[in-house]
XYZ file of C-alpha atoms in Angstrom:
557
model
C -60.889 -31.690 62.360
C -62.064 -34.675 64.287
C -63.286 -37.707 62.380
C -66.792 -37.439 63.832
C -66.925 -33.979 62.286
C -66.337 -35.491 58.867
C -67.984 -38.943 58.797
C -71.330 -38.858 57.052
C -70.802 -35.350 55.766
C -70.530 -34.094 52.197
C -67.816 -31.811 50.940
C -70.247 -28.920 51.084
C -70.655 -29.558 54.827
C -66.953 -29.333 55.723
C -65.374 -26.940 53.210
C -65.968 -23.325 52.242
C -68.387 -22.932 49.388
C -65.801 -21.989 46.707
C -63.496 -24.874 47.670
C -66.392 -27.306 48.029
C -67.506 -26.580 44.487
C -63.933 -27.089 43.242
C -63.590 -30.411 45.113
C -66.976 -31.584 43.880
C -66.111 -30.905 40.249
C -62.746 -32.628 40.688
C -64.413 -35.725 42.200
C -67.028 -35.720 39.456
C -64.308 -35.664 36.803
C -62.496 -38.480 38.578
C -65.620 -40.694 38.547
C -66.018 -40.039 34.867
C -62.401 -40.822 34.055
C -62.320 -43.837 36.362
C -58.642 -43.075 36.956
C -56.511 -41.473 39.665
C -55.988 -37.828 40.457
C -53.301 -35.666 42.144
C -53.581 -31.944 42.753
C -52.574 -29.243 45.211
C -54.948 -27.056 47.121
C -55.303 -24.777 50.094
C -57.467 -25.905 52.996
C -58.667 -23.981 55.983
C -59.176 -26.158 59.051
C -61.461 -25.172 61.915
C -58.600 -23.407 63.693
C -58.638 -20.850 60.879
C -55.087 -21.333 59.548
C -54.590 -22.032 55.856
C -52.614 -25.138 54.979
C -51.068 -26.313 51.715
C -52.066 -29.896 50.914
C -51.733 -32.431 48.127
C -54.743 -34.614 47.281
C -54.105 -38.138 45.992
C -57.441 -39.706 44.863
C -58.485 -42.839 43.017
C -61.766 -44.687 42.309
C -62.359 -48.208 43.652
C -64.651 -51.094 42.696
C -66.540 -53.898 44.455
C -65.916 -57.581 43.854
C -68.282 -57.547 40.914
C -66.314 -54.752 39.255
C -68.893 -52.104 39.874
C -67.666 -48.555 40.644
C -68.683 -47.870 44.199
C -66.612 -44.844 45.354
C -63.261 -43.141 45.649
C -60.480 -43.243 48.155
C -58.067 -40.440 48.862
C -55.088 -39.288 50.873
C -54.449 -35.705 51.930
C -50.799 -34.751 52.555
C -50.009 -31.548 54.462
C -47.064 -29.967 52.538
C -47.213 -26.553 54.193
C -43.805 -26.836 55.878
C -42.205 -28.278 52.746
C -43.639 -25.427 50.707
C -42.241 -22.902 53.137
C -38.795 -24.503 52.955
C -38.970 -24.592 49.146
C -40.048 -20.946 49.000
C -37.273 -19.938 51.359
C -34.780 -21.867 49.227
C -36.139 -20.275 46.050
C -35.794 -16.797 47.513
C -32.299 -17.605 48.747
C -31.253 -18.889 45.321
C -32.812 -15.852 43.647
C -30.999 -13.556 46.062
C -27.723 -15.386 45.422
C -28.240 -15.227 41.666
C -28.989 -11.512 41.891
C -25.915 -10.920 44.038
C -23.782 -12.884 41.573
C -25.209 -10.864 38.700
C -24.418 -7.570 40.424
C -20.896 -8.678 41.383
C -20.295 -10.470 38.053
C -19.381 -13.431 40.231
C -20.560 -16.946 39.477
C -19.912 -20.323 41.032
C -19.216 -23.672 39.453
C -18.694 -27.321 40.328
C -16.684 -29.941 38.488
C -17.312 -33.637 39.110
C -13.951 -35.077 38.119
C -15.158 -38.688 38.264
C -17.744 -38.261 35.498
C -16.152 -35.095 34.028
C -19.307 -33.049 34.442
C -19.270 -29.292 34.993
C -22.127 -27.305 36.487
C -22.247 -23.526 36.150
C -24.440 -20.978 37.876
C -26.461 -18.598 35.705
C -23.913 -15.824 36.168
C -21.069 -17.989 34.848
C -23.095 -18.537 31.679
C -23.596 -14.783 31.415
C -19.882 -14.118 31.923
C -18.924 -16.625 29.225
C -21.694 -15.417 26.907
C -23.187 -18.905 26.617
C -26.577 -20.535 27.073
C -26.734 -23.866 28.944
C -27.499 -25.723 25.738
C -24.396 -24.188 24.107
C -22.022 -25.477 26.774
C -20.691 -29.005 26.643
C -20.575 -29.134 30.468
C -17.108 -30.733 30.464
C -13.657 -29.544 31.479
C -12.602 -29.589 27.816
C -15.598 -27.446 26.858
C -14.559 -24.923 29.492
C -10.987 -24.830 28.161
C -12.296 -24.093 24.679
C -13.625 -20.777 26.007
C -10.239 -19.795 27.457
C -8.053 -17.542 25.300
C -5.568 -19.732 23.375
C -2.604 -17.791 24.768
C -3.793 -18.379 28.365
C -4.960 -21.978 28.001
C -1.717 -23.660 29.066
C -1.410 -21.381 32.082
C -4.946 -22.313 33.216
C -4.268 -26.028 32.760
C -1.042 -25.753 34.770
C -2.860 -23.930 37.577
C -5.613 -26.573 37.725
C -3.069 -29.414 37.733
C -1.092 -27.732 40.499
C -4.260 -27.371 42.560
C -5.151 -31.036 42.054
C -1.732 -32.496 42.791
C -0.296 -30.084 45.347
C -3.603 -29.344 47.111
C -2.967 -25.600 46.749
C -6.064 -23.432 46.185
C -6.349 -22.115 42.644
C -6.130 -18.338 42.270
C -5.620 -17.061 38.724
C -6.523 -14.331 36.229
C -6.996 -15.281 32.586
C -8.753 -14.184 29.424
C -11.793 -15.807 27.860
C -13.177 -15.440 24.354
C -16.938 -15.024 23.989
C -18.741 -16.644 21.030
C -18.826 -13.333 19.096
C -15.057 -12.934 19.564
C -15.033 -10.419 22.427
C -12.264 -10.870 24.992
C -12.958 -10.615 28.718
C -10.720 -10.995 31.761
C -11.822 -13.171 34.675
C -10.496 -14.048 38.105
C -11.003 -17.651 39.241
C -10.641 -19.281 42.649
C -11.135 -22.968 43.379
C -10.541 -25.722 45.896
C -10.392 -29.484 45.459
C -12.922 -31.916 46.935
C -11.396 -35.181 48.184
C -13.016 -38.492 49.131
C -12.270 -40.429 52.309
C -9.143 -41.929 50.733
C -7.717 -38.539 49.810
C -8.471 -38.912 46.109
C -9.559 -35.784 44.252
C -13.133 -36.249 43.089
C -14.132 -32.695 42.254
C -13.471 -28.989 42.343
C -15.640 -26.126 43.530
C -14.915 -22.553 42.673
C -15.946 -19.101 41.619
C -15.270 -17.000 38.545
C -15.593 -13.220 38.427
C -15.566 -10.870 35.447
C -12.839 -8.322 36.273
C -12.552 -6.800 32.797
C -13.597 -3.302 33.801
C -11.383 -3.336 36.876
C -8.426 -4.474 34.802
C -9.103 -1.792 32.211
C -9.250 0.827 34.942
C -6.019 -0.475 36.448
C -4.379 -0.510 33.012
C -5.563 3.034 32.291
C -4.178 4.176 35.650
C -0.898 2.356 35.048
C -0.587 3.900 31.586
C -1.303 7.338 33.010
C 1.411 6.902 35.630
C 3.787 5.562 32.962
C 3.039 8.528 30.706
C 3.687 11.013 33.478
C 6.919 9.212 34.355
C 8.016 9.128 30.711
C 7.302 12.837 30.353
C 9.279 13.527 33.521
C 12.180 11.341 32.353
C 12.383 13.006 28.944
C 12.294 16.485 30.469
C 14.988 15.583 33.012
C 17.333 14.198 30.370
C 17.602 17.534 28.592
C 18.221 19.701 31.654
C 21.927 19.092 31.061
C 23.542 18.359 27.716
C 26.174 16.016 29.091
C 25.149 13.118 26.838
C 22.788 14.548 24.265
C 22.775 11.645 21.789
C 22.046 9.026 24.440
C 19.330 11.283 25.882
C 17.660 11.427 22.459
C 17.881 7.653 21.937
C 16.535 6.907 25.436
C 13.648 9.315 24.839
C 12.815 7.645 21.525
C 12.767 4.307 23.368
C 10.289 5.737 25.896
C 8.097 7.005 23.052
C 8.239 3.592 21.376
C 7.169 1.734 24.496
C 4.405 4.246 25.181
C 2.910 3.928 21.702
C 3.665 0.251 21.101
C 5.724 1.147 18.016
C 8.372 -1.244 16.732
C 10.673 1.522 15.512
C 11.057 5.243 16.321
C 13.268 7.481 14.169
C 14.364 11.108 14.402
C 14.926 12.894 11.091
C 16.654 16.282 10.946
C 17.453 18.649 8.106
C 21.102 18.411 7.135
C 23.158 21.185 5.507
C 21.406 20.448 2.227
C 17.819 21.531 2.829
C 16.557 18.871 0.423
C 17.799 15.990 2.579
C 16.756 14.936 6.067
C 19.031 12.502 7.894
C 17.988 9.734 10.263
C 20.171 10.970 13.132
C 18.791 8.851 15.985
C 16.788 5.630 16.071
C 15.308 3.128 18.519
C 14.152 -0.329 17.417
C 12.670 -3.382 19.052
C 14.904 -6.438 19.093
C 14.902 -8.054 15.658
C 13.600 -4.962 13.838
C 15.862 -3.635 11.087
C 16.741 -0.031 10.270
C 15.126 0.716 6.913
C 15.975 4.307 5.995
C 18.994 6.572 6.541
C 18.058 9.599 4.452
C 14.804 11.271 3.504
C 14.681 13.226 0.243
C 12.049 15.879 0.796
C 11.358 16.509 -2.897
C 10.232 12.892 -3.384
C 7.497 13.112 -0.740
C 5.539 16.371 -1.240
C 2.391 15.217 0.595
C 4.403 14.290 3.677
C 6.378 17.537 3.681
C 3.250 19.653 3.131
C 1.721 18.238 6.326
C 4.944 18.637 8.300
C 5.345 22.270 7.242
C 1.724 22.833 8.331
C 2.701 21.430 11.758
C 0.203 18.577 11.332
C 0.490 15.218 13.052
C 0.478 12.531 10.365
C -1.354 9.418 11.547
C -1.931 6.595 9.087
C -3.623 3.586 10.794
C -3.504 1.605 7.551
C -0.808 2.481 5.014
C -2.710 0.677 2.254
C -5.528 3.237 2.662
C -3.387 6.354 2.165
C -4.891 8.999 -0.176
C -3.977 9.021 -3.902
C -1.901 12.194 -3.528
C 0.343 10.287 -1.084
C 1.232 7.554 -3.585
C 5.046 8.011 -3.299
C 4.847 7.933 0.500
C 2.599 4.868 0.415
C 4.971 2.952 -1.857
C 8.014 3.870 0.236
C 6.365 2.824 3.520
C 5.176 -0.471 2.042
C 8.717 -1.256 0.863
C 9.903 -0.692 4.429
C 7.271 -3.089 5.812
C 5.390 -0.324 7.629
C 1.680 -1.057 8.145
C 0.785 1.965 10.281
C 2.718 5.143 10.966
C 2.592 8.215 13.169
C 4.738 11.261 12.408
C 5.246 14.197 14.773
C 6.716 17.436 13.386
C 9.495 19.114 15.353
C 8.354 22.696 14.969
C 10.124 25.339 17.070
C 9.520 29.082 16.711
C 7.838 28.669 13.316
C 10.744 26.622 12.000
C 10.570 22.943 11.025
C 13.649 21.195 12.415
C 12.626 17.660 11.457
C 10.170 14.994 12.595
C 9.830 11.892 14.755
C 8.399 8.854 12.960
C 6.795 5.907 14.774
C 6.344 2.726 12.748
C 3.594 0.136 13.342
C 2.063 1.965 16.294
C -0.482 0.200 18.519
C -1.737 3.055 20.694
C -3.837 5.559 18.743
C -5.868 7.246 21.475
C -6.105 11.010 21.181
C -4.680 11.320 24.702
C -1.600 9.366 23.659
C -1.134 11.448 20.519
C -1.395 14.617 22.612
C 1.240 13.294 24.998
C 3.465 12.339 22.070
C 3.154 15.884 20.753
C 4.336 17.170 24.126
C 7.327 14.809 24.122
C 8.205 15.724 20.543
C 8.001 19.376 21.584
C 10.498 18.704 24.376
C 12.822 16.942 21.944
C 12.395 19.722 19.377
C 13.214 22.327 22.006
C 16.314 20.369 23.010
C 17.399 20.141 19.369
C 16.925 23.876 18.889
C 18.930 24.564 22.035
C 21.628 22.143 20.882
C 21.795 23.816 17.480
C 22.080 27.242 19.113
C 24.854 26.066 21.413
C 26.591 24.366 18.490
C 26.351 27.574 16.475
C 27.718 29.645 19.359
C 30.542 27.157 19.811
C 31.203 27.178 16.068
C 31.352 30.970 15.967
C 33.818 30.902 18.852
C 36.231 28.680 16.945
C 35.460 29.167 13.252
C 35.588 32.130 10.917
C 32.072 33.248 9.984
C 33.023 34.182 6.405
C 35.148 31.232 5.248
C 34.063 28.631 7.840
C 37.762 27.917 8.445
C 39.198 27.582 11.966
C 39.822 30.997 13.493
C 42.759 32.226 15.561
C 41.398 30.638 18.792
C 41.065 27.156 17.332
C 44.368 27.492 15.495
C 46.174 28.282 18.758
C 44.717 25.129 20.353
C 45.606 22.926 17.384
C 49.115 24.332 17.110
C 49.792 23.625 20.780
C 48.454 20.060 20.391
C 50.570 19.549 17.259
C 53.740 20.756 19.005
C 53.026 18.524 22.021
C 52.557 15.510 19.758
C 55.699 16.331 17.737
C 57.708 16.670 20.947
C 56.737 13.090 21.914
C 57.457 11.644 18.463
C 60.407 13.829 17.436
C 58.295 15.067 14.547
C 58.797 18.031 12.247
C 56.095 20.686 11.874
C 55.914 23.544 9.369
C 54.044 26.778 10.127
C 53.011 28.970 7.186
C 51.611 32.485 7.329
C 50.096 33.668 4.055
C 49.053 37.172 3.060
C 47.135 37.988 -0.143
C 49.024 40.578 -2.134
C 46.955 43.474 -3.480
C 43.843 42.405 -1.529
C 43.487 45.852 0.072
C 43.426 47.519 -3.340
C 40.690 45.154 -4.596
C 38.639 45.531 -1.415
C 38.873 49.339 -1.413
C 38.136 49.761 -5.121
C 35.389 47.140 -5.618
C 33.853 47.050 -2.154
C 33.650 44.677 0.780
C 31.210 42.308 -0.933
C 33.693 41.547 -3.711
C 36.482 41.390 -1.154
C 34.551 38.813 0.879
C 33.918 36.743 -2.250
C 37.639 36.785 -3.002
C 38.511 35.636 0.535
C 36.008 32.755 0.318
C 37.278 31.690 -3.102
C 40.898 31.860 -1.918
C 40.002 29.745 1.139
C 38.448 27.084 -1.101
C 41.587 26.943 -3.286
C 43.844 26.747 -0.238
C 41.765 23.872 1.198
C 42.530 21.833 -1.922
C 46.265 22.271 -1.423
C 46.615 20.600 1.975
C 46.475 17.066 3.328
C 43.915 15.535 5.632
C 45.252 16.294 9.095
C 46.722 19.648 8.109
C 45.094 22.804 9.472
C 44.146 25.873 7.440
C 42.921 28.874 9.442
C 41.995 32.485 8.764
C 43.825 34.773 11.142
C 41.868 37.852 10.149
C 41.726 40.257 7.212
C 43.548 38.689 4.252
C 45.914 36.616 6.404
C 45.784 32.810 6.562
C 47.879 30.308 8.493
C 48.657 26.636 7.823
C 49.951 23.907 10.149
C 51.685 20.997 8.387
C 52.515 18.239 10.923
C 54.468 14.991 10.471
C 56.871 16.193 7.766
C 59.703 13.842 6.885
C 61.937 16.840 6.161
C 61.639 20.567 6.739
C 62.159 21.221 3.035
C 58.952 19.254 2.273
C 57.084 22.443 3.105
C 58.467 24.109 -0.027
C 56.393 22.137 -2.596
C 53.232 22.948 -0.640
C 54.087 26.650 -0.646
C 54.849 26.524 -4.379
C 51.500 24.841 -5.072
C 49.665 27.503 -3.078
C 51.380 30.340 -4.941
C 50.499 28.679 -8.241
C 46.777 28.167 -7.509
C 46.328 31.653 -6.084
C 47.880 33.437 -9.039
C 45.239 31.948 -11.337
C 42.444 34.437 -12.192
C 39.364 34.604 -9.961
C 36.027 34.997 -11.758
C 33.655 36.565 -9.267
C 30.380 37.658 -10.845
C 31.270 40.155 -13.576
C 34.779 40.624 -12.199
C 37.972 38.903 -13.283
C 40.466 39.391 -10.483
C 44.112 38.539 -10.064
C 46.085 38.319 -6.861
C 49.189 36.653 -5.522
C 50.416 35.517 -2.114
C 53.439 36.042 0.080
C 54.219 33.122 2.415
C 56.507 32.908 5.431
C 57.536 29.506 6.858
C 58.947 28.500 10.258
C 59.900 24.953 11.305
C 59.533 23.130 14.612
C 61.914 22.318 16.252
C 64.516 23.834 13.927
C 63.508 27.460 14.458
C 61.674 27.364 17.805
C 59.815 25.022 20.136
C 56.913 27.226 21.271
C 53.845 28.250 19.334
C 54.257 31.970 19.910
C 57.853 31.922 18.700
C 56.983 29.850 15.629
C 54.147 32.217 14.680
C 56.410 35.245 15.143
C 59.160 33.713 13.014
C 56.739 32.713 10.228
C 55.416 36.265 10.270
C 58.974 37.645 9.917
C 59.583 35.296 6.986
C 56.316 36.389 5.322
C 57.368 40.047 5.429
C 60.716 39.013 4.006
C 58.860 37.391 1.074
C 56.894 40.595 0.495
C 60.133 42.557 0.553
C 61.505 40.298 -2.161
C 58.770 41.311 -4.594
C 55.773 39.284 -3.337
C 54.266 36.162 -5.008
C 56.894 34.005 -3.332
C 57.661 32.142 -0.095
C 60.504 32.446 2.356
C 61.755 30.168 5.159
C 62.689 31.853 8.400
C 66.402 32.556 8.662
C 67.678 33.337 12.165
C 70.597 35.273 10.695
C 68.259 37.869 9.181
C 67.545 41.010 11.173
C 64.378 42.500 9.710
C 62.539 45.480 11.081
C 58.788 45.002 10.804
């Protein structure tokens, strides 16, 4: 507007009616207050465009102090308002982007030790502005204690070596929740090269880290499963394969100790046959008496996984198990039954486990199944091997194993100039007992005779059943060939004592033939043949006696 368009006019002449009324009331209030006044308003000049303005008004007086009017200044702030609005929108957009990305920015004035955070940083740290001390030390207090030194070292390295900071660390929110953040920062220097501040960003990467960890664990689990399966393809080193597999299970579950218990010959005892422990962890138990822990065994026989996250909270019926575990320092335990073809072979026990997810327990069941299958296969192969070399009735070495041991004994004696005695023993009257009382009684007699014979020999001697009622003994390392005679006499004495088998009282005797290496022969076949000749000589002399081989005898067998 031109000044001639305003001079001499009232507000109602130059402004729209609604604004004129507003201005008039404002001026009226100003006259009454006799003060000054500042307010914003929209004006619409003659060109029709709306402008944002700020009115600054004040009353003024004449020389006599009488109120005579008001004076005012109108400032056009339209452009400033537009800049401010653009800045506000930009900041809002940035804040929204930071919120979506969980990425906030911060500034640290090193000179006055003042920290400024964006809204998203406060959200990430779970703090309100009034709850934050706005200092470097206050920031460090939010860092996880175990990561604090690492963060301080990274900041110091950035300050002194001028290397940008790039670090992941954990923070602890006020309610105790842990989060993982990624921080990047650069140093601000003054003209002299002195560090005066740092600017950076912090991003909440907790979910990404959890996803990465879940993926890593999945890959690890699949690799562990593959490793365990591969170890048992061949049985070249079974014990080490078991121990390595227990170590894999321990690392997977976070356990401090993993033990494999198997039933021994006595069904009431389970032995700790294999064990893996973390460094510094002691082995606490070697044997497991099943009768002492009925609750535990009931669950194992039902093929149930036993998971106790807190041993102190075990049920009342598991009191013996609870007391035993507490004595061993076990706070949590996971037990996996080794159940193969409806038979319980044993169990794998994990002490102080950390991982309790159902997926992990399912995987552990698979691994225990692999181990159980390997154990069953090992037991079958052991049994087959045992049957190939041991007599099924007496559990003594059979003819095959005896042949091997005799050859080894002769080879050793040849190197050491040793003396070896070979005895062949036949139970007199066994055929009569077996035919008259039946095979069951005959088998009992053979087993009882084998037990008595076992008590007559030294450790290192070999007692074998050749078949039927015939036994053979190998006595190595004799000082003199005649030292075999007292052993033969002892055998004849113990075997002629009555046998009480059920309701039967049986009597039998033995005829023994003896050959000597190297006196009589230097090959196993010849020694066996000569001992056999001597045994028949003993029978011909009335039985219940022994006879050394005599090369001058010519006996027809």
